[in-house]
Amino acid sequence: MRSAHNILHLGIKELRSLVRDPIMLVLIVYAFTFSIYTAATAMPETLHKAPIAIVDEDRSALSNRIIDDFYPPYFLPPALITTAEMDARMDAGLDTFALHIPSGFQRDLLAGHSPVLQLNVDATRMSQGFTGSSYIQAIVSGEVNDFMRGYRAETAPAVDLVLRARFNPELDKSWFGGIMEIISAITMLSIVLTGAALIREREHGTVEHLLVMPVTPFEIMSSKVLAMALVVLAASWFSLTFIVRGLLAVPIEGSVALFFAGATLHLFATTSMGIFLATLARTMPQFGLLLLMFLLPLQVLSGGMTPRESMPDAVQFIMQAAPNTHFVMLSQAILYRGAGLDVVWPQFLSLAAIGAVLFTLALARFRKTLATMA
Amino acid sequence: MNDGRVLATGTPQDLLARTETRTLEEAFIALLPEVQREGYQHVAILPLEAGEETEVAIEARDLTMRFGSFTAVDHVSFRIRKGEIFGFLGSNGCGKTTTMKMLTGLLPASEGQAWLFGHPLDPHDIDTRRRVGYMTQSFSLYGELTVRQNLVLHARLFGIPSARIGPRVQEMAEHFGLAEMMDDLPAALPLGERQRLSLAVAMIHGPEMLILDEPTSGVDPVARDAFWRILIDLARRDNVTIFISTHFMNEAERCDRISLMHAGQVLVSDTPAAIIEKRGARNLEEAFISHLEEAVAKNPPAPPAAGAPRQPQEQAAPAAANLAPRRQGFSWRRLFSYTRRESLELRRDPIRLTLASLGSVMLMLVLGYGISMDVEDLAFAVLDQDQTTLSRDYALNLAGSRYFIEHSPIRNHAELDQRMRAGEISLSIEIPPGFARDIARGTPVQIGAWIDGAMPMRAETVRGYVQGMHQHWLTAKAREAYGSEATAGLFSIETRFRYNPEVTSLPAMVPAVIPLLLMLIPAILSALSVVREKELGSIVNLYVTPVTRLEFLLGKQIPYIALAMINFLLLTALAVSLFGVPLKGSFLALAAAALLYVIAATAFGLLMSAFVRSQVAALFGTALLTLLPAVQFSGLIDPVSTLEGVGALIGQIYPTTHFVTIARGTFSKGLGFMDLRASFVPLLIAVPVLIGLGAALLRKQER
């Protein structure tokens, strides 16, 4: 009771401090509106406006038909270049693909000589290069097959593969980007706010003041965890409702309430992590560096950017301990696939466990470092 | 001086004579205009009534505090009676604060014991804390709460019942003369009023004891005397025990008893009069000096031990700047004085340095190995309604590749739905009944493939793989049926993956991770450098010295540029050695670009720093405005030309984009200056723009 009372009033104090920093408020609003909108709408389809150049030495009807096959949105209109320009343009990063059609291509094809086309791909642009080259193969084959129809009989068995994407039939990347961006913002803001709130008290000497009062470290820490989690929850609710569902028109399959229950557990873990980092750092610059060292791997390796299963086993294993991994999993399951608690309970359990461990660790460190803070 | 007017000028002796007072302080008060002097009375000290020896408020026996090999407090003992004003007099760093902190429980004593109200001191005893009020030399209340909010918060934390908080706060406000500024922020108040607020907060719960650590340092004499009248009132009327430290002699004289402290030891404890008398001195100051000389003669001061906590010397360096007569044009000397000071601070913080360099190495390892664009080991399962050799052959065709891993077969549609929702499988293949029979008959059949579209990028790749493998299976079947000549290709496409023939992630990612890290870390560090001074107050240097904004910013920037370049070398060495990504092109071009790039990155940090007002905002803002553009809009994963909307715009002007092009160009493509000149231009533009904006936004005046 006493404890709850203290936590409440210390929490209100945290919120008041935050309100006194208008630039910080503007940044929070930016993070949950503009930033999310930009990130979601910027994400291209895997193959989108890919720059391609074609060296057409054949100048036949067929080669012209092939050139005409490349158009937006998948490809930019092809640049028609000479063999000499090919390497320089690719070096400068102007083209991802360069297709070389040799002279006599159409003639050799009709004569059954199996002519060879050459496709150069800038493989430093991995995702585009890889998907794009298979698209180009398919486009050229299709064109060649059409051209040759009538010259040869169909030979392959009549088995059709019907491919359908579930949960996001058009594979619209903004659906994915919007939600993943909220997750990043939630993680980043919660760690920064709680950690910085503690360091700030320490740098201003106010923590010393709290410690001579009838207030326990548990109450000080809980007040920060609760106040900041509340701020982040409110911001993410706003963002999900108005930006993601409203502006971006991303359909949500599952229960939003369940998602926020998960978000609350996630915040419990990340805010505790913020406190923990703040007890490791002695000054704000140290905290800033520590923050990056934790935030970057959390964001990049949690499965929110690239698929988890493609990461090295060691990384997958270590990232099991990160709250983000589980939060990303449960968010994808709930929001896209409409999963219920019966499906995502393991993630809830993991988050609760990680949160409890982080909170305990942070509290122990906080108590221990109090002596050095004063 | 008072209220912007000079009251009187003259030599100190002159002033003393004119006003017929003993000390300059008294002279100052005598010279004040009538209105301000009104209500001022000489601080009258009521003697403490003797005979209450029985009640002891604080007792300390052999209290000792060691920091490493440095002894801050050395076997200090004293007893303070209830209602007594007990003073600690001593020079700075003599152990007064440390002793007080031990008594409040903030610091656990290395040795010795203390009792508060007869109970042994226990730092975890919440109830004792309610009986003590504490106030420190620095203002340590919440600057972002108003006077009233500070008072109310502390009242609540001390557990004063809600109904009584309002009246109590009002009472305190009146008693301490704060009534008119209840809704102001403490920063707007003069120091004397802030100290009264601190004392009001320390008194809010009506404690029986006050521990005051140099409460009046920096406060003008009138405010100080007013403060003391309140203290004496508290002690004599309310019987509050006051334990106060000071370095003002006239304040020490007002205490019932004082202890002279030096180098962690108590030299003497007695009433001020007795101390003066015993030494045969004219006043307390002489007595104190005489005690000090004796102590120093006995044991010459040891040089401060290495482990001793050092005070930050914020004001040290810009002394050089102060010497410059006037602000005139641009001065390298002033600029470098800030560079020296900033590097000094960096060098004093080895943890920050280590984090900055080791941190980037660690992040490079994590990101280099962790970010993988390869999509493999995808989980799939088959709903095989045909169960023939042919249908199993189709599934085996998929399972045999390195891209897919087959999970246990799906039994029905409900299970398919459930397992896909759980995200256990990202692809399910449905083979219809009569699959083998229909193929044999030549009847067209359809195989259904469901791809998990929750992650569009992965889904696209899966689609490509499945189509490829389906085609492969068809060709293989046709070959089995009709012989090889039937499927000889009409033509073939020979695909050459340039610069990265194995299409592996490492050579593509490593050169792109370097720009990412060289943006984030230098920007965060420099972003905190200016705002930190704003928040902690040392920014005053900028306001009062003739240094220009540009000199100040550039001076601060240089150490961070140097640090970032060291990081650059470290990361490049790591890329070549550990990751085995050869640097095929010109190192010089890469290094030149890196230098421009880190100047831009640190300038970006300083721009943030000049703009925001708190470290939290600087930290969050910088992370927000570097992480997203650098990770997503700069070609790290998706080429910038494919981006859409605002993201595309940001990507085109963001420095990281261009440095990624240069890094990939030099590392993977073997290029040099001439090939990459187009990418240098935006960097060359970004540097002056960012620095100029930073200087323009930085205020020379406090708001």
mmCIF file of C-alpha atoms in Angstrom, chain A residues 2 5-6 9-10 13 16-17 20-24 27-28 30-31 34-35 38-39 41-51 74 76 86-87 90-93 96 99 105 109 113-131 133-137 140-141 144-145 148 152 155-168 171-173 176 181 185 188-189 192-193 196-197 200-201 203-206 208-216 253 282-293 295-297 299-301 303-307 309-312 315 332-333 336-339 343 370-371 374, chain B residues 101 104 106-108 126 129-130 134-136 139-142 144-146 149 153-154 156-159 185 201 349 351-352 355-356 359 362-363 366-367 369-378 394 403 416-418 420-423 426 435 439 442-460 463 465-467 470 473-474 477-478 482 486-500 503-505 508 516-517 520-521 524-525 528 532 535-536 608 611-617 619-621 623-625 627-628 631-633 637-639 641-644 646-648 650 661 664 668-669 671 675:
data_model
loop_
_atom_site.group_PDB
_atom_site.id
_atom_site.type_symbol
_atom_site.label_atom_id
_atom_site.label_comp_id
_atom_site.label_asym_id
_atom_site.label_seq_id
_atom_site.Cartn_x
_atom_site.Cartn_y
_atom_site.Cartn_z
ATOM 1 C CA ARG A 2 2.702 2.474 1.075
ATOM 2 C CA HIS A 5 1.495 5.113 -3.041
ATOM 3 C CA ASN A 6 5.168 6.030 -3.431
ATOM 4 C CA HIS A 9 3.718 9.703 -6.922
ATOM 5 C CA LEU A 10 7.222 9.079 -8.167
ATOM 6 C CA LYS A 13 6.889 13.022 -11.112
ATOM 7 C CA ARG A 16 5.788 15.744 -15.230
ATOM 8 C CA SER A 17 9.493 15.819 -16.027
ATOM 9 C CA ARG A 20 8.678 19.787 -19.309
ATOM 10 C CA ASP A 21 10.805 18.744 -22.275
ATOM 11 C CA PRO A 22 8.822 19.828 -25.343
ATOM 12 C CA ILE A 23 11.504 18.815 -27.830
ATOM 13 C CA MET A 24 11.481 15.301 -26.419
ATOM 14 C CA LEU A 27 10.582 13.611 -31.033
ATOM 15 C CA ILE A 28 8.301 10.974 -29.521
ATOM 16 C CA TYR A 30 7.747 12.090 -34.713
ATOM 17 C CA ALA A 31 8.944 8.575 -33.911
ATOM 18 C CA PHE A 34 6.084 10.455 -39.407
ATOM 19 C CA SER A 35 8.961 8.064 -38.906
ATOM 20 C CA THR A 38 8.055 7.057 -43.924
ATOM 21 C CA ALA A 39 9.612 3.725 -43.144
ATOM 22 C CA THR A 41 5.927 3.601 -47.395
ATOM 23 C CA ALA A 42 9.580 3.693 -48.410
ATOM 24 C CA MET A 43 9.968 -0.072 -48.367
ATOM 25 C CA PRO A 44 9.998 -1.271 -51.929
ATOM 26 C CA GLU A 45 8.768 -4.601 -53.241
ATOM 27 C CA THR A 46 11.722 -6.901 -53.449
ATOM 28 C CA LEU A 47 11.878 -6.116 -57.101
ATOM 29 C CA HIS A 48 10.870 -2.582 -57.638
ATOM 30 C CA LYS A 49 12.256 -0.110 -60.127
ATOM 31 C CA ALA A 50 15.337 -2.234 -60.551
ATOM 32 C CA PRO A 51 17.813 -0.439 -62.788
ATOM 33 C CA TYR A 74 9.479 -4.120 -61.483
ATOM 34 C CA LEU A 76 13.120 0.923 -64.616
ATOM 35 C CA MET A 86 28.621 -1.976 -69.321
ATOM 36 C CA ASP A 87 31.390 -2.336 -66.725
ATOM 37 C CA MET A 90 27.920 -1.165 -63.014
ATOM 38 C CA ASP A 91 31.025 0.039 -61.163
ATOM 39 C CA ALA A 92 29.381 3.372 -60.562
ATOM 40 C CA GLY A 93 26.317 1.604 -59.213
ATOM 41 C CA THR A 96 21.993 -3.663 -60.940
ATOM 42 C CA LEU A 99 21.664 -8.107 -70.110
ATOM 43 C CA PHE A 105 20.561 -14.395 -81.265
ATOM 44 C CA LEU A 109 17.510 -19.640 -81.858
ATOM 45 C CA HIS A 113 21.773 -23.637 -81.950
ATOM 46 C CA SER A 114 20.861 -22.820 -78.350
ATOM 47 C CA PRO A 115 22.371 -19.338 -78.215
ATOM 48 C CA VAL A 116 23.593 -17.919 -74.900
ATOM 49 C CA LEU A 117 22.513 -14.656 -73.315
ATOM 50 C CA GLN A 118 24.710 -13.111 -70.701
ATOM 51 C CA LEU A 119 23.267 -11.512 -67.578
ATOM 52 C CA ASN A 120 25.532 -9.478 -65.284
ATOM 53 C CA VAL A 121 24.277 -8.872 -61.777
ATOM 54 C CA ASP A 122 25.686 -6.514 -59.161
ATOM 55 C CA ALA A 123 25.745 -9.014 -56.337
ATOM 56 C CA THR A 124 26.565 -6.442 -53.678
ATOM 57 C CA ARG A 125 22.898 -5.553 -53.917
ATOM 58 C CA MET A 126 21.917 -8.905 -52.667
ATOM 59 C CA SER A 127 18.186 -9.010 -52.328
ATOM 60 C CA GLN A 128 17.497 -7.226 -55.563
ATOM 61 C CA GLY A 129 20.197 -9.038 -57.478
ATOM 62 C CA PHE A 130 19.019 -12.433 -56.451
ATOM 63 C CA THR A 131 15.300 -12.083 -56.962
ATOM 64 C CA SER A 133 17.882 -12.420 -61.888
ATOM 65 C CA SER A 134 15.218 -15.078 -61.570
ATOM 66 C CA TYR A 135 12.577 -12.622 -62.764
ATOM 67 C CA ILE A 136 14.724 -11.745 -65.759
ATOM 68 C CA GLN A 137 15.181 -15.436 -66.563
ATOM 69 C CA VAL A 140 13.147 -13.779 -71.220
ATOM 70 C CA SER A 141 12.069 -17.446 -71.256
ATOM 71 C CA VAL A 144 11.323 -16.711 -76.195
ATOM 72 C CA ASN A 145 8.699 -19.421 -75.663
ATOM 73 C CA MET A 148 8.895 -20.043 -80.666
ATOM 74 C CA ARG A 152 7.834 -27.033 -81.116
ATOM 75 C CA THR A 155 6.526 -31.699 -73.743
ATOM 76 C CA ALA A 156 6.326 -31.168 -70.010
ATOM 77 C CA PRO A 157 3.541 -32.772 -67.944
ATOM 78 C CA ALA A 158 0.530 -30.551 -67.362
ATOM 79 C CA VAL A 159 1.089 -29.800 -63.720
ATOM 80 C CA ASP A 160 0.266 -26.310 -62.664
ATOM 81 C CA LEU A 161 1.630 -24.751 -59.506
ATOM 82 C CA VAL A 162 -0.850 -22.389 -57.926
ATOM 83 C CA LEU A 163 0.986 -20.075 -55.576
ATOM 84 C CA ARG A 164 -0.916 -18.013 -53.082
ATOM 85 C CA ALA A 165 0.423 -15.857 -50.305
ATOM 86 C CA ARG A 166 -1.528 -16.048 -47.094
ATOM 87 C CA PHE A 167 -2.061 -13.158 -44.655
ATOM 88 C CA ASN A 168 -0.783 -10.614 -47.150
ATOM 89 C CA LEU A 171 2.915 -9.133 -50.429
ATOM 90 C CA ASP A 172 2.564 -5.467 -49.639
ATOM 91 C CA LYS A 173 5.701 -4.470 -47.803
ATOM 92 C CA PHE A 176 5.193 -5.457 -42.733
ATOM 93 C CA GLU A 181 8.730 0.064 -37.267
ATOM 94 C CA ALA A 185 10.173 2.554 -31.832
ATOM 95 C CA MET A 188 14.123 2.220 -28.532
ATOM 96 C CA LEU A 189 11.950 4.711 -26.692
ATOM 97 C CA VAL A 192 16.094 5.408 -23.680
ATOM 98 C CA LEU A 193 13.419 6.902 -21.444
ATOM 99 C CA ALA A 196 18.072 8.291 -19.166
ATOM 100 C CA ALA A 197 15.614 9.063 -16.373
ATOM 101 C CA ARG A 200 19.532 12.119 -15.079
ATOM 102 C CA GLU A 201 18.625 11.734 -11.396
ATOM 103 C CA GLU A 203 23.798 13.432 -12.646
ATOM 104 C CA HIS A 204 21.580 16.023 -10.978
ATOM 105 C CA GLY A 205 22.077 14.573 -7.519
ATOM 106 C CA THR A 206 18.371 14.011 -6.988
ATOM 107 C CA GLU A 208 20.653 11.061 -3.330
ATOM 108 C CA HIS A 209 17.717 13.030 -2.143
ATOM 109 C CA LEU A 210 15.335 10.179 -2.779
ATOM 110 C CA LEU A 211 17.538 7.792 -0.901
ATOM 111 C CA VAL A 212 17.379 9.684 2.373
ATOM 112 C CA MET A 213 13.618 9.589 2.170
ATOM 113 C CA PRO A 214 11.440 6.675 3.203
ATOM 114 C CA VAL A 215 11.536 5.316 -0.348
ATOM 115 C CA THR A 216 13.038 1.986 -1.376
ATOM 116 C CA GLU A 253 -6.148 -9.896 -38.507
ATOM 117 C CA ARG A 282 28.136 6.260 -15.037
ATOM 118 C CA THR A 283 27.351 9.103 -17.411
ATOM 119 C CA MET A 284 24.926 9.784 -20.217
ATOM 120 C CA PRO A 285 27.558 9.372 -22.985
ATOM 121 C CA GLN A 286 28.435 5.949 -21.635
ATOM 122 C CA PHE A 287 24.782 5.115 -21.531
ATOM 123 C CA GLY A 288 24.402 6.292 -25.120
ATOM 124 C CA LEU A 289 27.097 3.910 -26.300
ATOM 125 C CA LEU A 290 25.770 1.004 -24.285
ATOM 126 C CA LEU A 291 22.354 1.734 -25.690
ATOM 127 C CA LEU A 292 23.621 1.416 -29.249
ATOM 128 C CA MET A 293 25.434 -1.797 -28.448
ATOM 129 C CA LEU A 295 19.714 -1.618 -29.474
ATOM 130 C CA LEU A 296 21.306 -2.344 -32.822
ATOM 131 C CA PRO A 297 21.532 -6.124 -32.419
ATOM 132 C CA GLN A 299 16.619 -4.378 -33.916
ATOM 133 C CA VAL A 300 18.561 -6.122 -36.623
ATOM 134 C CA LEU A 301 18.697 -9.680 -35.321
ATOM 135 C CA GLY A 303 13.682 -11.273 -37.037
ATOM 136 C CA GLY A 304 12.044 -7.955 -37.731
ATOM 137 C CA MET A 305 14.370 -7.147 -40.613
ATOM 138 C CA THR A 306 15.520 -10.437 -42.042
ATOM 139 C CA PRO A 307 14.087 -13.890 -41.387
ATOM 140 C CA GLU A 309 15.705 -18.944 -39.619
ATOM 141 C CA SER A 310 18.360 -17.712 -42.054
ATOM 142 C CA MET A 311 20.623 -16.440 -39.291
ATOM 143 C CA PRO A 312 23.507 -18.519 -38.010
ATOM 144 C CA VAL A 315 22.813 -15.978 -33.344
ATOM 145 C CA GLN A 332 3.544 -11.119 -36.538
ATOM 146 C CA ALA A 333 1.431 -14.024 -35.364
ATOM 147 C CA TYR A 336 -0.892 -10.663 -39.534
ATOM 148 C CA ARG A 337 -1.934 -14.243 -38.988
ATOM 149 C CA GLY A 338 -4.715 -13.577 -36.528
ATOM 150 C CA ALA A 339 -3.302 -15.999 -33.989
ATOM 151 C CA VAL A 343 -0.876 -20.055 -30.428
ATOM 152 C CA LEU A 370 23.411 3.123 -4.919
ATOM 153 C CA ALA A 371 26.401 3.453 -2.651
ATOM 154 C CA ALA A 374 25.556 9.044 -3.561
ATOM 155 C CA LYS B 101 26.532 11.001 4.074
ATOM 156 C CA THR B 104 22.206 9.688 6.467
ATOM 157 C CA LEU B 106 23.919 7.123 1.894
ATOM 158 C CA LEU B 107 27.407 5.750 2.407
ATOM 159 C CA PRO B 108 28.115 2.663 4.476
ATOM 160 C CA ILE B 126 12.832 3.436 6.548
ATOM 161 C CA ARG B 129 14.528 8.364 7.605
ATOM 162 C CA ARG B 130 11.190 9.935 8.465
ATOM 163 C CA TYR B 134 18.690 16.321 4.658
ATOM 164 C CA MET B 135 19.899 19.119 2.443
ATOM 165 C CA THR B 136 23.034 19.258 0.332
ATOM 166 C CA PHE B 139 20.593 22.158 -5.306
ATOM 167 C CA SER B 140 19.276 18.650 -5.709
ATOM 168 C CA LEU B 141 15.558 19.020 -6.085
ATOM 169 C CA TYR B 142 13.716 18.446 -9.322
ATOM 170 C CA GLU B 144 11.568 20.289 -13.898
ATOM 171 C CA LEU B 145 8.936 20.481 -11.151
ATOM 172 C CA THR B 146 7.544 23.763 -9.819
ATOM 173 C CA GLN B 149 5.155 20.303 -7.027
ATOM 174 C CA LEU B 153 5.961 15.349 -3.969
ATOM 175 C CA HIS B 154 8.194 15.232 -0.922
ATOM 176 C CA ARG B 156 3.667 12.533 -0.269
ATOM 177 C CA LEU B 157 6.839 10.513 -0.227
ATOM 178 C CA PHE B 158 7.220 11.161 3.480
ATOM 179 C CA GLY B 159 3.749 9.750 3.890
ATOM 180 C CA LEU B 185 10.430 26.512 -11.730
ATOM 181 C CA VAL B 201 11.577 20.419 1.439
ATOM 182 C CA ASP B 349 36.631 8.539 -19.259
ATOM 183 C CA ILE B 351 35.070 3.467 -20.221
ATOM 184 C CA ARG B 352 33.593 5.724 -22.872
ATOM 185 C CA LEU B 355 32.979 1.345 -25.372
ATOM 186 C CA ALA B 356 33.344 3.519 -28.447
ATOM 187 C CA GLY B 359 31.714 -1.423 -29.083
ATOM 188 C CA MET B 362 31.589 -5.980 -31.354
ATOM 189 C CA LEU B 363 28.709 -4.523 -33.295
ATOM 190 C CA VAL B 366 27.310 -9.171 -34.600
ATOM 191 C CA LEU B 367 25.946 -7.382 -37.647
ATOM 192 C CA TYR B 369 27.622 -12.371 -39.184
ATOM 193 C CA GLY B 370 24.069 -11.758 -38.154
ATOM 194 C CA ILE B 371 22.536 -9.896 -41.090
ATOM 195 C CA SER B 372 22.019 -12.530 -43.657
ATOM 196 C CA MET B 373 20.100 -11.906 -46.804
ATOM 197 C CA ASP B 374 20.233 -15.572 -47.697
ATOM 198 C CA VAL B 375 16.902 -17.197 -47.193
ATOM 199 C CA GLU B 376 17.458 -20.811 -46.334
ATOM 200 C CA ASP B 377 16.343 -23.528 -43.952
ATOM 201 C CA LEU B 378 12.738 -22.508 -44.478
ATOM 202 C CA TYR B 394 7.460 -34.073 -55.487
ATOM 203 C CA TYR B 403 16.524 -23.854 -48.944
ATOM 204 C CA LEU B 416 -2.622 -26.429 -42.121
ATOM 205 C CA ASP B 417 -4.344 -23.286 -40.980
ATOM 206 C CA GLN B 418 -3.272 -23.652 -37.354
ATOM 207 C CA MET B 420 0.647 -21.462 -40.555
ATOM 208 C CA ARG B 421 -0.930 -19.097 -38.059
ATOM 209 C CA ALA B 422 1.583 -20.137 -35.447
ATOM 210 C CA GLY B 423 4.319 -19.343 -37.935
ATOM 211 C CA SER B 426 6.303 -20.665 -43.910
ATOM 212 C CA PHE B 435 -2.395 -36.485 -58.529
ATOM 213 C CA ILE B 439 -0.649 -36.957 -64.593
ATOM 214 C CA GLY B 442 -2.536 -36.251 -69.068
ATOM 215 C CA THR B 443 -5.377 -34.494 -67.244
ATOM 216 C CA PRO B 444 -4.210 -31.084 -65.980
ATOM 217 C CA VAL B 445 -3.556 -31.066 -62.216
ATOM 218 C CA GLN B 446 -3.000 -28.252 -59.796
ATOM 219 C CA ILE B 447 -0.633 -28.253 -56.856
ATOM 220 C CA GLY B 448 -1.480 -25.651 -54.273
ATOM 221 C CA ALA B 449 1.272 -23.760 -52.491
ATOM 222 C CA TRP B 450 0.554 -21.456 -49.553
ATOM 223 C CA ILE B 451 3.243 -19.013 -48.623
ATOM 224 C CA ASP B 452 3.288 -17.103 -45.342
ATOM 225 C CA GLY B 453 3.067 -13.511 -46.514
ATOM 226 C CA ALA B 454 3.647 -11.972 -43.085
ATOM 227 C CA MET B 455 7.189 -11.217 -44.118
ATOM 228 C CA PRO B 456 6.930 -10.084 -47.723
ATOM 229 C CA MET B 457 10.619 -10.199 -48.495
ATOM 230 C CA ARG B 458 10.869 -13.782 -47.363
ATOM 231 C CA ALA B 459 7.665 -14.649 -49.186
ATOM 232 C CA GLU B 460 9.034 -13.289 -52.456
ATOM 233 C CA ARG B 463 7.955 -17.910 -54.298
ATOM 234 C CA TYR B 465 12.470 -20.927 -55.011
ATOM 235 C CA VAL B 466 9.255 -22.896 -55.287
ATOM 236 C CA GLN B 467 8.683 -21.884 -58.886
ATOM 237 C CA HIS B 470 8.615 -26.892 -59.644
ATOM 238 C CA TRP B 473 10.826 -31.214 -61.232
ATOM 239 C CA LEU B 474 8.772 -30.911 -64.430
ATOM 240 C CA LYS B 477 9.917 -35.797 -65.191
ATOM 241 C CA ALA B 478 9.832 -34.910 -68.860
ATOM 242 C CA TYR B 482 10.753 -38.619 -73.253
ATOM 243 C CA ALA B 486 13.235 -33.502 -75.774
ATOM 244 C CA THR B 487 14.162 -30.978 -73.150
ATOM 245 C CA ALA B 488 17.306 -29.494 -74.591
ATOM 246 C CA GLY B 489 16.996 -25.772 -73.947
ATOM 247 C CA LEU B 490 15.983 -23.417 -76.661
ATOM 248 C CA PHE B 491 18.557 -21.014 -75.314
ATOM 249 C CA SER B 492 20.332 -20.394 -72.042
ATOM 250 C CA ILE B 493 21.108 -17.424 -69.864
ATOM 251 C CA GLU B 494 24.513 -17.318 -68.357
ATOM 252 C CA THR B 495 24.280 -15.311 -65.153
ATOM 253 C CA ARG B 496 27.399 -13.741 -63.733
ATOM 254 C CA PHE B 497 27.167 -12.421 -60.234
ATOM 255 C CA ARG B 498 29.698 -9.645 -60.287
ATOM 256 C CA TYR B 499 31.849 -8.519 -57.320
ATOM 257 C CA ASN B 500 30.452 -11.254 -55.113
ATOM 258 C CA VAL B 503 26.273 -14.275 -53.665
ATOM 259 C CA THR B 504 27.055 -14.540 -49.987
ATOM 260 C CA SER B 505 26.060 -11.934 -47.488
ATOM 261 C CA ALA B 508 27.943 -7.371 -49.440
ATOM 262 C CA LEU B 516 26.398 2.365 -40.411
ATOM 263 C CA LEU B 517 28.635 2.195 -37.354
ATOM 264 C CA LEU B 520 25.755 5.977 -35.197
ATOM 265 C CA ILE B 521 28.602 6.040 -32.689
ATOM 266 C CA ILE B 524 25.651 9.835 -30.438
ATOM 267 C CA LEU B 525 28.896 10.886 -28.761
ATOM 268 C CA LEU B 528 25.698 14.529 -26.006
ATOM 269 C CA ARG B 532 25.446 17.787 -21.597
ATOM 270 C CA GLU B 535 21.997 20.353 -18.770
ATOM 271 C CA LEU B 536 24.771 20.429 -16.202
ATOM 272 C CA MET B 608 21.097 17.723 -32.638
ATOM 273 C CA PHE B 611 18.879 22.024 -31.019
ATOM 274 C CA VAL B 612 17.649 20.027 -28.023
ATOM 275 C CA ARG B 613 17.698 20.955 -24.357
ATOM 276 C CA SER B 614 18.072 17.659 -22.522
ATOM 277 C CA GLN B 615 20.403 14.720 -22.874
ATOM 278 C CA VAL B 616 17.473 12.325 -23.140
ATOM 279 C CA ALA B 617 16.153 14.191 -26.133
ATOM 280 C CA LEU B 619 20.043 10.604 -27.244
ATOM 281 C CA PHE B 620 16.625 9.637 -28.523
ATOM 282 C CA GLY B 621 16.631 12.161 -31.319
ATOM 283 C CA ALA B 623 19.209 7.436 -32.383
ATOM 284 C CA LEU B 624 15.921 8.070 -34.153
ATOM 285 C CA LEU B 625 17.368 10.203 -36.916
ATOM 286 C CA LEU B 627 19.237 4.499 -37.047
ATOM 287 C CA LEU B 628 16.269 4.481 -39.402
ATOM 288 C CA VAL B 631 19.671 1.144 -41.744
ATOM 289 C CA GLN B 632 16.766 1.417 -44.142
ATOM 290 C CA PHE B 633 17.215 4.329 -46.507
ATOM 291 C CA ILE B 637 19.528 -3.758 -47.741
ATOM 292 C CA ASP B 638 17.361 -2.214 -50.449
ATOM 293 C CA PRO B 639 19.111 -0.104 -53.091
ATOM 294 C CA SER B 641 16.914 3.766 -56.313
ATOM 295 C CA THR B 642 14.082 1.401 -55.407
ATOM 296 C CA LEU B 643 12.821 3.354 -52.399
ATOM 297 C CA GLU B 644 9.572 5.252 -52.472
ATOM 298 C CA VAL B 646 9.915 10.532 -48.437
ATOM 299 C CA GLY B 647 12.218 7.624 -47.663
ATOM 300 C CA ALA B 648 13.647 7.850 -51.177
ATOM 301 C CA ILE B 650 15.981 11.070 -47.413
ATOM 302 C CA THR B 661 28.485 3.414 -52.398
ATOM 303 C CA ARG B 664 31.239 -1.029 -51.589
ATOM 304 C CA SER B 668 34.183 -5.065 -53.638
ATOM 305 C CA LYS B 669 34.558 -3.359 -56.982
ATOM 306 C CA LEU B 671 37.498 1.375 -57.587
ATOM 307 C CA ASP B 675 35.408 6.284 -60.455
#
